[in-house]
CSV table of C-alpha atoms in Angstrom, one decimal:
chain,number,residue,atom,x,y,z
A,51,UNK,CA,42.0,63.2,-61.8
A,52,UNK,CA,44.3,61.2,-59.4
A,53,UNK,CA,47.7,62.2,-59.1
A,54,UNK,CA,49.0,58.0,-59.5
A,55,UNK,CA,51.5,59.3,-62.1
A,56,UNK,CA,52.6,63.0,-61.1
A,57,UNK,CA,56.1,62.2,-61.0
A,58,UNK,CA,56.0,61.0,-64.4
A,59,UNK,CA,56.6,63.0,-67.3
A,60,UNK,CA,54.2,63.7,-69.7
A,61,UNK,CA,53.6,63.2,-73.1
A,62,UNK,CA,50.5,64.1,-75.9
A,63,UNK,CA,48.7,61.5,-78.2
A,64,UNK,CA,47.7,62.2,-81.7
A,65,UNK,CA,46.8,60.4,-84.4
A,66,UNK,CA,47.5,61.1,-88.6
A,67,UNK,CA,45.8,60.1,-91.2
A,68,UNK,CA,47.2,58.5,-94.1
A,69,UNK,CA,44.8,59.1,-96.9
A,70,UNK,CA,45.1,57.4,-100.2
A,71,UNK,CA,42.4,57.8,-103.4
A,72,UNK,CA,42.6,56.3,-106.6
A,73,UNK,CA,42.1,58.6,-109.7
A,74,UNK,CA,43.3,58.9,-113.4
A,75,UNK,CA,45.3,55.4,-112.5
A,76,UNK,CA,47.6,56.7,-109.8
A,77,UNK,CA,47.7,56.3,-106.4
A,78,UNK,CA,47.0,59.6,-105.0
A,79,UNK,CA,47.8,61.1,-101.2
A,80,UNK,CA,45.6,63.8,-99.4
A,81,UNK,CA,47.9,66.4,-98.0
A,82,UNK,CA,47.0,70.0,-96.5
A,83,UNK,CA,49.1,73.2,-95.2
A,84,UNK,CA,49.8,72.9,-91.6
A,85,UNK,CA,47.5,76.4,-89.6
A,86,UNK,CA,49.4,75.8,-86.6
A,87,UNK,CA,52.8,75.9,-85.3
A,88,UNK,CA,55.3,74.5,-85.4
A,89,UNK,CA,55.9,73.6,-89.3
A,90,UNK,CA,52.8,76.6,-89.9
A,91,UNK,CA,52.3,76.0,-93.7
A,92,UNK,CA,54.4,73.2,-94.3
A,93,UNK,CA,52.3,70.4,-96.4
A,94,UNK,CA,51.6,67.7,-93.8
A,95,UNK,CA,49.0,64.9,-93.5
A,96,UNK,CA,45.5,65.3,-91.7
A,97,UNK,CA,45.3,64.6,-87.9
A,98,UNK,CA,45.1,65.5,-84.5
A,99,UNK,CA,45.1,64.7,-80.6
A,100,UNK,CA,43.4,62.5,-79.3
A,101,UNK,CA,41.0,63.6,-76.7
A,102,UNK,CA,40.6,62.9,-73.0
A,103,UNK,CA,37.4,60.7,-73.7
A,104,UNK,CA,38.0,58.6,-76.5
A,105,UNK,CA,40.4,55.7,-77.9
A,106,UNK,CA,43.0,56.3,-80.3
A,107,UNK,CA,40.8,54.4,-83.4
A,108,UNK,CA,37.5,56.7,-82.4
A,109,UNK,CA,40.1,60.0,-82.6
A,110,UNK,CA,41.1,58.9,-86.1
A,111,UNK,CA,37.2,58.3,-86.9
A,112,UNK,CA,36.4,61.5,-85.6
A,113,UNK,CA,39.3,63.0,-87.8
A,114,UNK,CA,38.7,61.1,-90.8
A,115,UNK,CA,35.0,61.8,-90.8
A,116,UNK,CA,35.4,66.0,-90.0
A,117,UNK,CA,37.5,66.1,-92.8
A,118,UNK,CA,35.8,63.7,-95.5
A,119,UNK,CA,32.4,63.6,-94.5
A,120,UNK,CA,32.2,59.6,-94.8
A,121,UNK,CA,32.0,56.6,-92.3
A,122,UNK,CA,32.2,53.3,-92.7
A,123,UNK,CA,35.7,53.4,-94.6
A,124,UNK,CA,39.1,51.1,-95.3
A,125,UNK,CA,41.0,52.0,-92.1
A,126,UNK,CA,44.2,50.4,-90.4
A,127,UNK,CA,46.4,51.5,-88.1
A,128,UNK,CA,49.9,51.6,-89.7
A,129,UNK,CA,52.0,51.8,-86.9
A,130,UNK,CA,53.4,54.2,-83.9
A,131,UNK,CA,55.6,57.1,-84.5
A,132,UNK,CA,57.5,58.4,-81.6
A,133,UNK,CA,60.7,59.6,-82.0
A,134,UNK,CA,62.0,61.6,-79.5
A,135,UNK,CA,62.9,64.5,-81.5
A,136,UNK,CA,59.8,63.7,-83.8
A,137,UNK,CA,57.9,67.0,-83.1
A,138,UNK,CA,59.7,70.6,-82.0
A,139,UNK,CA,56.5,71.8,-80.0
A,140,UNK,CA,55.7,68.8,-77.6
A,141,UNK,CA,56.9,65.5,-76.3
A,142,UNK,CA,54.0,63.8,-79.0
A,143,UNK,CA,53.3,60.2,-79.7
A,144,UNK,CA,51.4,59.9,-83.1
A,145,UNK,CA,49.7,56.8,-83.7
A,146,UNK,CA,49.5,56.7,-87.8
A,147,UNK,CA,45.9,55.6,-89.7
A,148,UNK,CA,46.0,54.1,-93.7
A,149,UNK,CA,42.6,55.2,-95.1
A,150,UNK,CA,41.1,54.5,-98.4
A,151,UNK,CA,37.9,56.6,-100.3
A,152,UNK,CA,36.7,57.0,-103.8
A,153,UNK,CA,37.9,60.4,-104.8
A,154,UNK,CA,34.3,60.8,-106.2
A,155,UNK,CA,32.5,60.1,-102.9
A,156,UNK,CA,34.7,62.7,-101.5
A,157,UNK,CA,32.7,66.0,-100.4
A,158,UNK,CA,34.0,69.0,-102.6
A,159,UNK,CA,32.7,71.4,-99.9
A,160,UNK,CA,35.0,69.7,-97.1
A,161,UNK,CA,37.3,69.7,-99.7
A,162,UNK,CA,37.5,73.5,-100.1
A,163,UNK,CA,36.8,74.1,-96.5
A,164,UNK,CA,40.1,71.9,-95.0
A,165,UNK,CA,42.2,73.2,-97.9
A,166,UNK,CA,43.1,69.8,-98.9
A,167,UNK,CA,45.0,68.7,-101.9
A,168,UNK,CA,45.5,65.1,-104.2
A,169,UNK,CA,48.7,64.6,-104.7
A,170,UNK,CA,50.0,62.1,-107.1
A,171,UNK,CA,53.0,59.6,-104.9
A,172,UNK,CA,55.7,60.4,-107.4
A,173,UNK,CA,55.0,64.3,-106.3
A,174,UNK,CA,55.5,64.7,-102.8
A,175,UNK,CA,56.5,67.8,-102.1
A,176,UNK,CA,58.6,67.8,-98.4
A,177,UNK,CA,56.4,67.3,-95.7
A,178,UNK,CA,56.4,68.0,-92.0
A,179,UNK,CA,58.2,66.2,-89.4
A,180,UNK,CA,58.2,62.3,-89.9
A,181,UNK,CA,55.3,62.5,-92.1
A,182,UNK,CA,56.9,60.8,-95.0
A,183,UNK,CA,57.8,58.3,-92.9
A,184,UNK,CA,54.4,57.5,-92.4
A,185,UNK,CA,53.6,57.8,-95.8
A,186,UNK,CA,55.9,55.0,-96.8
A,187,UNK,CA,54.8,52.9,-94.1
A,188,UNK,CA,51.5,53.2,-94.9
A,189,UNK,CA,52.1,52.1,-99.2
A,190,UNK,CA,54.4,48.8,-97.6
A,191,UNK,CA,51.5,47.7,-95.8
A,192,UNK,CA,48.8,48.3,-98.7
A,193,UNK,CA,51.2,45.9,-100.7
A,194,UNK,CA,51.7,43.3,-97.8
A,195,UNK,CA,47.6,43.2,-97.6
A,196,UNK,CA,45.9,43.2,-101.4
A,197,UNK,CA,45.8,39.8,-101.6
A,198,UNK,CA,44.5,39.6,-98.3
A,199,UNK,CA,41.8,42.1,-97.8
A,200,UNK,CA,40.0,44.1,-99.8
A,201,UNK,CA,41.8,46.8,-101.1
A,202,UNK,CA,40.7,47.4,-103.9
A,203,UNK,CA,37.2,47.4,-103.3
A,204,UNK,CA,37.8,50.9,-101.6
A,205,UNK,CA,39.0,52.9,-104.5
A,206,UNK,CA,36.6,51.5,-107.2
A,207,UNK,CA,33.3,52.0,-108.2
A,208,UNK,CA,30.6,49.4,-107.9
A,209,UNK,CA,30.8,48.3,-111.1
A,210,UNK,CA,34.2,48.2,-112.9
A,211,UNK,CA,36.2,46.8,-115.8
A,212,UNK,CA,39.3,44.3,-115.3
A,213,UNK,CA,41.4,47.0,-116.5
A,214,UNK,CA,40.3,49.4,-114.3
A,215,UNK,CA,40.9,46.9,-111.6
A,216,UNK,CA,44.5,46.3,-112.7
A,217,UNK,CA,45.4,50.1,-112.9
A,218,UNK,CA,44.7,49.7,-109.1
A,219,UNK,CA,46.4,47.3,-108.5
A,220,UNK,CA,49.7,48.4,-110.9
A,221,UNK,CA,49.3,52.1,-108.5
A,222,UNK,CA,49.3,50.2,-104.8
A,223,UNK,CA,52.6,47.5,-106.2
A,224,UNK,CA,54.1,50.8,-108.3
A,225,UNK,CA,55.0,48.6,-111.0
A,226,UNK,CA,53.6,46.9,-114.3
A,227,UNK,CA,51.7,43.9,-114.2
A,228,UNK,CA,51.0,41.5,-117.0
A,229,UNK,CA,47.6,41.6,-118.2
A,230,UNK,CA,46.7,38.3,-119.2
A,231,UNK,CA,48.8,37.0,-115.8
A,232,UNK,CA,46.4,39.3,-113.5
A,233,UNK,CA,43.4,38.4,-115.1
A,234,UNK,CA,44.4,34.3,-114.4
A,235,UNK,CA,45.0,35.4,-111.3
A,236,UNK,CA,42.2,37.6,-110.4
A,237,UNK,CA,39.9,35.1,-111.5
A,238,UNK,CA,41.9,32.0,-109.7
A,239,UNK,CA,41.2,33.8,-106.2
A,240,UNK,CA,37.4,34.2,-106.8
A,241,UNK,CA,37.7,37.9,-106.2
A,242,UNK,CA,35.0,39.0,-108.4
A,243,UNK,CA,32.3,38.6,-110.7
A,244,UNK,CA,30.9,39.4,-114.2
A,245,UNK,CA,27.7,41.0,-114.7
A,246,UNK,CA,25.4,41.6,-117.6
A,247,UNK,CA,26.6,45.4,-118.0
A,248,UNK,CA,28.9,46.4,-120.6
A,249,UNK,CA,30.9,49.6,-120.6
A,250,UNK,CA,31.3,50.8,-124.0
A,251,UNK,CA,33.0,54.5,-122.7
A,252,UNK,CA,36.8,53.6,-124.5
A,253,UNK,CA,35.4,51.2,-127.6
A,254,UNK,CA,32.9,50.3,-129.9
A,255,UNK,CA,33.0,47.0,-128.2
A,256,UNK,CA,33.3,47.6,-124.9
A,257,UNK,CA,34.2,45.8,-121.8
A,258,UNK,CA,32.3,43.6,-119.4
A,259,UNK,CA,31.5,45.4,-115.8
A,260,UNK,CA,32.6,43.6,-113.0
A,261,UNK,CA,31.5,43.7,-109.2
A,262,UNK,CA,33.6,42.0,-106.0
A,263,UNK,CA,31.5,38.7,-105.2
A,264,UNK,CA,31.2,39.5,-101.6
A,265,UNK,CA,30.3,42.8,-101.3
A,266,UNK,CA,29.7,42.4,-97.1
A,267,UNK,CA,33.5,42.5,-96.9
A,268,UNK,CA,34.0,45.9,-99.1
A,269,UNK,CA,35.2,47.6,-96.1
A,270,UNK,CA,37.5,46.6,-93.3
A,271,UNK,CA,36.7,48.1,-89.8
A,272,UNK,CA,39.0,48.8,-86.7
């Protein structure tokens, strides 16, 4: 180590991950109880510092994956949080991370083992620090990019009804959305495709399956 910056004062990196799954057609947060201090047992989001040999997007791999078991996910950084005040133990820059998963790819085991919790967005309890901040952050840039990238590709099975689709889409915008509109509009932006495969689990009837066209894009890497 050279001593270029001694004089300077220092500071400590983290990153937080923002983890959003889709299920029962809400929006839904992963949140945990704090095991250190300070804030020791206050619900907060997932994270950590980042370590001396790796970049701020391979720490929030590396945190993402310990506590999910999954690669290869929706990630984005959301933005940098540091407020002076922001933490009561250190001087501690946190660089925030949006993350989407199927809640049915998600390994129970970790689930259990991390203590973790789905929390619907209208029932956040109070979190630590400036982690609802983050939070927030995170949902106006989900809104600012479904048209843009794919979203919703994350939180849905491979195969999926147009319904199902909108229920996504009504839980990122957190508001109703007209059904015949959305399907004019889905189907104006080339965004997906029908298949054979009908899914006859809530009528008689049923309803065609649907896949995204371009299924190379389903994920968006840092």
């Amino acid at each position: 180590m050279t001593t270029y910056y001694s004089g300077n004062t220092k500071a400590y990196v983290a990153v937080d991950c923002i983890i959003f799954g889709f299920d029962d057609n809400k929006l839904k947060l992963m949140l945990g109880k704090r095991q250190m201090d300070p804030g020791r047992g206050e619900w907060s989001l997932y994270g950590g510092f980042v370590g001396t040999d790796e970049s701020v997007d391979e720490a929030a791999h590396r945190v993402l994956y310990e506590l999910t078991g999954l690669k290869n996910l929706y990630m984005r950084q959301v933005e940098a949080f540091g407020a002076v005040d922001r933490d009561p133990g250190e001087r501690v820059v946190s660089i925030a991370y949006c993350a989407l998963i199927k809640i049915s790819d998600y390994d129970h085991r970790l689930y259990e083992e991390h203590g973790a919790r789905w929390v619907d967005l209208d029932q956040l309890p109070p979190l630590y620090s400036d982690h609802r901040e983050m939070v927030q952050k995170a949902i106006t840039l989900l809104r600012k990019s479904i048209n843009s990238e794919p979203i919703t590709n994350s939180l849905l099975p491979d195969y999926f009804t147009l319904t199902q689709l909108q229920h996504v889409y009504e839980a990122i915008l957190g508001e109703n959305i007209d059904k015949r509109n959305f399907r004019k509009r889905i189907m104006s932006i080339d965004l997906v495709e029908k298949t054979e495969m009908i899914d006859k689990t809530t009528s008689k009837r049923g309803a065609a399956l649907y896949c995204f066209r371009d299924k190379r894009s389903e994920q968006h890497h840092i």
